[in-house]
Short mmCIF file of C-alpha atoms in Angstrom, two decimals:
data_model
loop_
_atom_site.label_atom_id
_atom_site.label_comp_id
_atom_site.label_asym_id
_atom_site.label_seq_id
_atom_site.Cartn_x
_atom_site.Cartn_y
_atom_site.Cartn_z
CA MET A 232 -59.91 179.13 -50.42
CA SER A 233 -59.30 182.26 -47.91
CA SER A 234 -59.61 185.78 -49.94
CA ALA A 235 -59.08 187.03 -47.15
CA ILE A 236 -56.17 190.42 -47.85
CA ARG A 237 -53.36 188.44 -45.41
CA ILE A 238 -51.71 190.52 -42.33
CA TYR A 239 -47.86 190.00 -42.10
CA PRO A 240 -46.15 189.71 -38.47
CA ALA A 241 -42.91 190.90 -37.10
CA LYS A 242 -40.16 189.42 -38.21
CA PRO A 243 -39.84 185.71 -35.64
CA GLU A 244 -37.03 184.51 -33.59
CA LYS A 245 -37.21 180.99 -34.92
CA VAL A 246 -39.15 179.41 -38.65
CA TYR A 247 -39.47 175.40 -39.87
CA ILE A 248 -38.80 174.81 -43.32
CA TYR A 249 -40.64 172.59 -45.51
CA ALA A 250 -38.46 171.23 -47.91
CA THR A 251 -40.83 169.56 -49.90
CA CYS A 252 -40.43 166.59 -51.85
CA LEU A 253 -39.00 168.27 -55.06
CA VAL A 254 -36.50 169.42 -53.60
CA ASP A 255 -35.54 166.47 -51.34
CA MET A 256 -35.27 164.19 -53.81
CA PHE A 257 -33.74 166.44 -57.05
CA SER A 258 -32.46 168.88 -55.51
CA PRO A 259 -30.99 169.54 -51.87
CA GLN A 260 -28.66 171.88 -52.18
CA SER A 261 -31.45 173.92 -53.03
CA GLY A 262 -33.05 173.71 -49.16
CA LEU A 263 -29.25 174.40 -47.65
CA ASP A 264 -29.78 177.38 -49.71
CA ALA A 265 -32.96 178.31 -48.45
CA ILE A 266 -31.79 178.13 -45.03
CA ARG A 267 -29.52 180.27 -45.13
CA LEU A 268 -31.05 182.85 -47.06
CA LEU A 269 -33.17 182.61 -43.61
CA GLU A 270 -30.25 182.87 -41.77
CA LEU A 271 -28.96 185.51 -43.39
CA ALA A 272 -32.17 187.40 -42.44
CA GLY A 273 -31.86 186.99 -38.88
CA VAL A 274 -34.27 183.97 -38.07
CA GLU A 275 -33.18 180.69 -36.88
CA VAL A 276 -34.38 177.54 -38.82
CA ILE A 277 -35.50 174.82 -38.08
CA TYR A 278 -35.95 171.21 -40.48
CA VAL A 279 -37.69 168.82 -39.23
CA PRO A 280 -36.53 165.17 -41.25
CA LYS A 281 -39.92 163.20 -41.24
CA GLN A 282 -41.30 165.52 -43.38
CA THR A 283 -43.22 164.09 -46.83
CA CYS A 284 -45.64 165.12 -48.97
CA CYS A 285 -47.93 167.76 -47.98
CA GLY A 286 -50.60 165.65 -49.74
CA GLN A 287 -51.34 167.42 -52.89
CA PRO A 288 -51.41 164.88 -55.24
CA ALA A 289 -54.03 162.66 -53.78
CA TYR A 290 -56.15 165.98 -52.92
CA SER A 291 -55.85 166.69 -56.90
CA SER A 292 -56.40 163.59 -57.30
CA GLY A 293 -59.78 163.71 -55.69
CA TYR A 294 -58.09 160.93 -52.76
CA GLU A 295 -59.66 163.47 -50.44
CA ASP A 296 -59.51 160.38 -47.00
CA ASP A 297 -55.52 159.84 -48.59
CA ALA A 298 -55.02 163.40 -48.25
CA LYS A 299 -55.87 164.62 -45.81
CA THR A 300 -53.72 161.34 -43.28
CA THR A 301 -51.36 162.99 -45.27
CA ALA A 302 -52.52 166.40 -44.09
CA LEU A 303 -52.69 165.49 -40.64
CA SER A 304 -49.54 163.57 -40.28
CA GLN A 305 -47.37 167.00 -41.24
CA MET A 306 -49.07 169.14 -39.58
CA ALA A 307 -47.80 166.76 -36.47
CA LEU A 308 -44.24 167.76 -37.67
CA PHE A 309 -44.46 171.14 -36.68
CA PRO A 310 -46.06 171.64 -32.75
CA ALA A 311 -44.49 174.64 -31.82
CA PRO A 312 -46.37 178.62 -33.27
CA TRP A 313 -43.35 179.43 -35.34
CA PRO A 314 -44.07 180.13 -39.35
CA VAL A 315 -43.88 177.33 -41.78
CA ILE A 316 -41.71 178.40 -44.73
CA VAL A 317 -42.32 176.30 -48.23
CA LEU A 318 -40.15 176.02 -51.27
CA SER A 319 -43.24 175.82 -53.53
CA GLY A 320 -46.16 177.90 -54.61
CA SER A 321 -47.76 174.93 -55.54
CA CYS A 322 -46.92 172.84 -51.87
CA GLY A 323 -47.58 176.38 -50.13
CA GLY A 324 -51.15 176.37 -52.00
CA MET A 325 -52.35 172.79 -50.64
CA MET A 326 -51.26 174.31 -47.11
CA HIS A 327 -51.88 177.62 -46.67
CA HIS A 328 -55.83 177.18 -48.57
CA HIS A 329 -57.16 173.51 -49.27
CA TYR A 330 -56.05 172.32 -46.15
CA ARG A 331 -58.58 174.48 -44.86
CA ARG A 332 -61.24 173.09 -47.72
CA LEU A 333 -59.80 169.54 -46.52
CA PHE A 334 -61.03 169.95 -42.53
CA ALA A 335 -64.35 172.37 -43.03
CA GLY A 336 -66.76 171.80 -40.63
CA SER A 337 -64.85 169.19 -38.91
CA GLU A 338 -63.31 168.46 -35.25
CA GLN A 339 -60.26 169.50 -36.11
CA GLU A 340 -61.18 172.73 -38.72
CA ALA A 341 -59.97 175.20 -35.64
CA VAL A 342 -56.59 173.58 -35.47
CA VAL A 343 -56.29 173.26 -39.48
CA ASN A 344 -56.88 177.09 -39.45
CA GLN A 345 -54.39 177.89 -36.89
CA PHE A 346 -51.35 175.65 -39.01
CA CYS A 347 -52.66 177.03 -42.22
CA ASP A 348 -52.20 181.05 -41.28
CA ARG A 349 -48.61 179.67 -39.99
CA VAL A 350 -47.71 178.81 -43.42
CA PHE A 351 -45.53 180.73 -45.80
CA GLU A 352 -44.24 180.93 -49.53
CA LEU A 353 -40.49 181.27 -49.53
CA THR A 354 -40.14 184.31 -51.71
CA GLU A 355 -43.14 185.58 -49.55
CA PHE A 356 -41.18 185.95 -46.14
CA LEU A 357 -38.79 187.00 -47.15
CA VAL A 358 -40.13 189.83 -48.60
CA GLN A 359 -43.17 191.00 -46.75
CA VAL A 360 -42.11 189.01 -43.04
CA CYS A 361 -37.78 189.77 -43.19
CA ARG A 362 -37.87 192.44 -44.68
CA ILE A 363 -34.48 191.56 -46.00
CA ARG A 364 -32.23 193.00 -47.70
CA LEU A 365 -30.02 191.53 -51.12
CA SER A 366 -25.99 192.41 -51.03
CA ASP A 367 -24.89 191.90 -55.23
CA GLN A 368 -21.62 190.03 -55.19
CA GLY A 369 -22.51 188.94 -59.03
CA PRO A 370 -21.09 190.25 -62.63
CA ALA A 371 -23.34 191.12 -64.48
CA THR A 372 -25.83 189.23 -65.55
CA SER A 373 -29.38 188.37 -67.06
CA VAL A 374 -32.26 186.11 -66.58
CA VAL A 375 -35.39 185.43 -66.82
CA LEU A 376 -38.56 184.38 -63.94
CA HIS A 377 -40.71 181.78 -64.53
CA THR A 378 -43.78 181.30 -61.53
CA SER A 379 -45.70 178.83 -61.13
CA CYS A 380 -49.58 179.33 -61.09
CA ALA A 381 -49.84 177.99 -57.65
CA ALA A 382 -48.04 180.39 -56.15
CA ARG A 383 -49.73 183.28 -58.89
CA ARG A 384 -53.16 182.20 -58.08
CA GLU A 385 -53.03 180.76 -55.37
CA MET A 386 -50.60 181.97 -52.98
CA LYS A 387 -50.34 185.82 -55.22
CA VAL A 388 -46.95 185.69 -53.94
CA HIS A 389 -45.77 186.43 -58.18
CA ASN A 390 -44.49 189.70 -57.57
CA THR A 391 -42.27 188.50 -54.43
CA ALA A 392 -39.66 187.31 -56.31
CA ARG A 393 -39.27 190.09 -58.79
CA GLN A 394 -38.80 192.09 -55.63
CA LEU A 395 -35.94 190.41 -54.79
CA LEU A 396 -34.12 190.28 -57.98
CA SER A 397 -34.60 194.14 -58.18
CA GLN A 398 -32.29 194.51 -55.32
CA LEU A 399 -29.40 193.00 -57.22
CA GLU A 400 -27.73 196.02 -58.89
CA ARG A 401 -26.41 194.39 -61.71
CA VAL A 402 -28.64 191.39 -62.94
CA GLU A 403 -30.87 192.26 -65.76
CA LEU A 404 -34.68 190.86 -65.01
CA ARG A 405 -36.02 190.15 -69.58
CA GLU A 406 -39.01 189.75 -70.10
CA GLN A 407 -40.83 186.35 -71.84
CA ALA A 408 -43.93 186.56 -73.26
CA TYR A 409 -47.29 185.60 -72.21
CA GLU A 410 -45.47 184.95 -68.71
CA SER A 411 -48.79 183.93 -66.55
CA GLU A 412 -48.96 180.68 -68.91
CA CYS A 413 -48.38 177.49 -67.08
CA CYS A 414 -45.64 175.48 -68.72
CA GLY A 415 -47.26 172.27 -68.60
CA PHE A 416 -46.31 170.38 -65.00
CA GLY A 417 -49.33 170.65 -62.64
CA GLY A 418 -48.25 167.62 -60.18
CA THR A 419 -50.09 164.28 -61.61
CA PHE A 420 -51.96 166.66 -64.31
CA SER A 421 -48.25 165.38 -66.32
CA VAL A 422 -48.95 162.52 -66.41
CA ARG A 423 -52.33 162.18 -66.79
CA HIS A 424 -52.21 164.37 -70.17
CA PRO A 425 -48.99 164.43 -71.23
CA ALA A 426 -49.36 165.19 -74.80
CA ILE A 427 -51.23 168.14 -73.74
CA SER A 428 -48.17 168.54 -71.27
CA GLU A 429 -45.22 168.36 -73.46
CA ALA A 430 -47.71 171.67 -76.55
CA MET A 431 -47.56 173.86 -72.57
CA VAL A 432 -44.27 173.44 -72.12
CA GLN A 433 -42.87 173.32 -75.19
CA ASP A 434 -44.50 177.13 -75.80
CA LYS A 435 -42.88 177.63 -72.25
CA THR A 436 -39.70 177.19 -73.41
CA GLN A 437 -39.73 178.71 -76.56
CA HIS A 438 -40.92 182.34 -74.96
CA LEU A 439 -38.50 181.82 -72.16
CA SER A 440 -35.50 180.95 -74.48
CA GLU A 441 -36.68 184.52 -76.82
CA ALA A 442 -36.07 185.94 -73.76
CA GLY A 443 -32.46 186.58 -74.33
CA ALA A 444 -31.03 185.58 -71.38
CA GLU A 445 -28.60 184.22 -69.60
CA GLN A 446 -30.13 182.61 -66.24
CA LEU A 447 -34.28 180.56 -66.28
CA ILE A 448 -34.85 181.28 -62.04
CA SER A 449 -38.06 180.03 -60.92
CA ALA A 450 -38.88 179.14 -56.74
CA ASP A 451 -40.65 176.10 -58.11
CA TRP A 452 -38.42 172.66 -58.50
CA GLY A 453 -42.21 170.93 -60.20
CA CYS A 454 -42.13 173.77 -62.77
CA LEU A 455 -38.03 174.08 -63.01
CA LEU A 456 -38.06 170.09 -63.80
CA ASN A 457 -40.08 170.43 -66.62
CA ILE A 458 -38.59 173.15 -68.44
CA ASN A 459 -35.26 171.99 -68.27
CA GLY A 460 -35.63 168.41 -69.15
CA ALA A 461 -37.82 170.16 -72.17
CA LEU A 462 -34.63 172.19 -72.42
CA GLU A 463 -32.38 168.97 -72.63
CA TYR A 464 -33.93 167.45 -74.42
CA GLN A 465 -34.45 170.27 -77.15
CA GLY A 466 -30.78 170.98 -77.13
CA LYS A 467 -31.03 174.56 -75.97
CA ALA A 468 -28.12 175.99 -73.28
CA LEU A 469 -30.27 177.60 -71.40
CA LYS A 470 -30.49 175.97 -67.71
CA GLY A 471 -33.40 176.59 -64.71
CA THR A 472 -31.45 177.13 -60.77
CA HIS A 473 -34.32 178.15 -58.23
CA LEU A 474 -34.20 181.13 -56.99
CA ALA A 475 -33.28 180.26 -53.11
CA THR A 476 -29.23 178.91 -54.51
CA PHE A 477 -29.47 182.11 -57.57
CA LEU A 478 -30.18 184.73 -54.74
CA LEU A 479 -27.85 182.72 -52.44
CA SER A 480 -24.58 182.66 -54.83
CA ARG A 481 -25.39 186.78 -55.58
CA MET A 482 -25.17 187.69 -51.95
CA GLU A 483 -22.16 185.13 -52.29
CA GLY A 484 -20.02 186.30 -55.37
CA HIS A 485 -20.43 182.73 -56.83
CA ASP A 486 -21.86 181.34 -59.27
CA ALA A 487 -24.40 179.15 -59.20
CA GLN A 488 -24.68 175.71 -59.27
#
């Protein structure tokens, strides 16, 4: 994993968007809202329909050959030198960091590293590259933010979502206890260790609920699926929304769906 301080480029004319499997399957609107946000920030967005999984499930399960095959197929879809904007910290971590490890010392190493340098998580790109300025058109509300482990520890973008929310004048960001703790999803972890995952999400939903916020916001749909499922099972009113959808709703003055 690269530990170098990231040097951000000037805002480009065009970007690719990597929607992720979970956005594609469970919340396509989040992807459309992210595209709209990027367009409002002044960049043209290119969506490649053939994109699939980034390879993280295979990689985290120890199937590195399968992960390499998937990685090569995905990188081939983005040949132009535009940034690749990823709607998940975990997929971003896989593509920005772990692709490098998979191909270290191989014939493809230089090309892979060049691709990895073009990968940005959505909130990171909006803040650090686009320097977007948000105009809050929504009513007063309060939110609690959940940041995925990979966004926090691999991509190190746990502050960029906060920076975006801080621009919204009528949005109060409330704090949860043990904010940095995992929600228990962890991709294949929740499948291999369901009892541990359940205990972790019980803790997470308790802390989120105790924050007393009207809405839950996260930039990772894996975490949202896990947390929302637990909240619904518990009969709680709190429900999570993807950050892209929430930000766009504030700018356009309507409720996030």
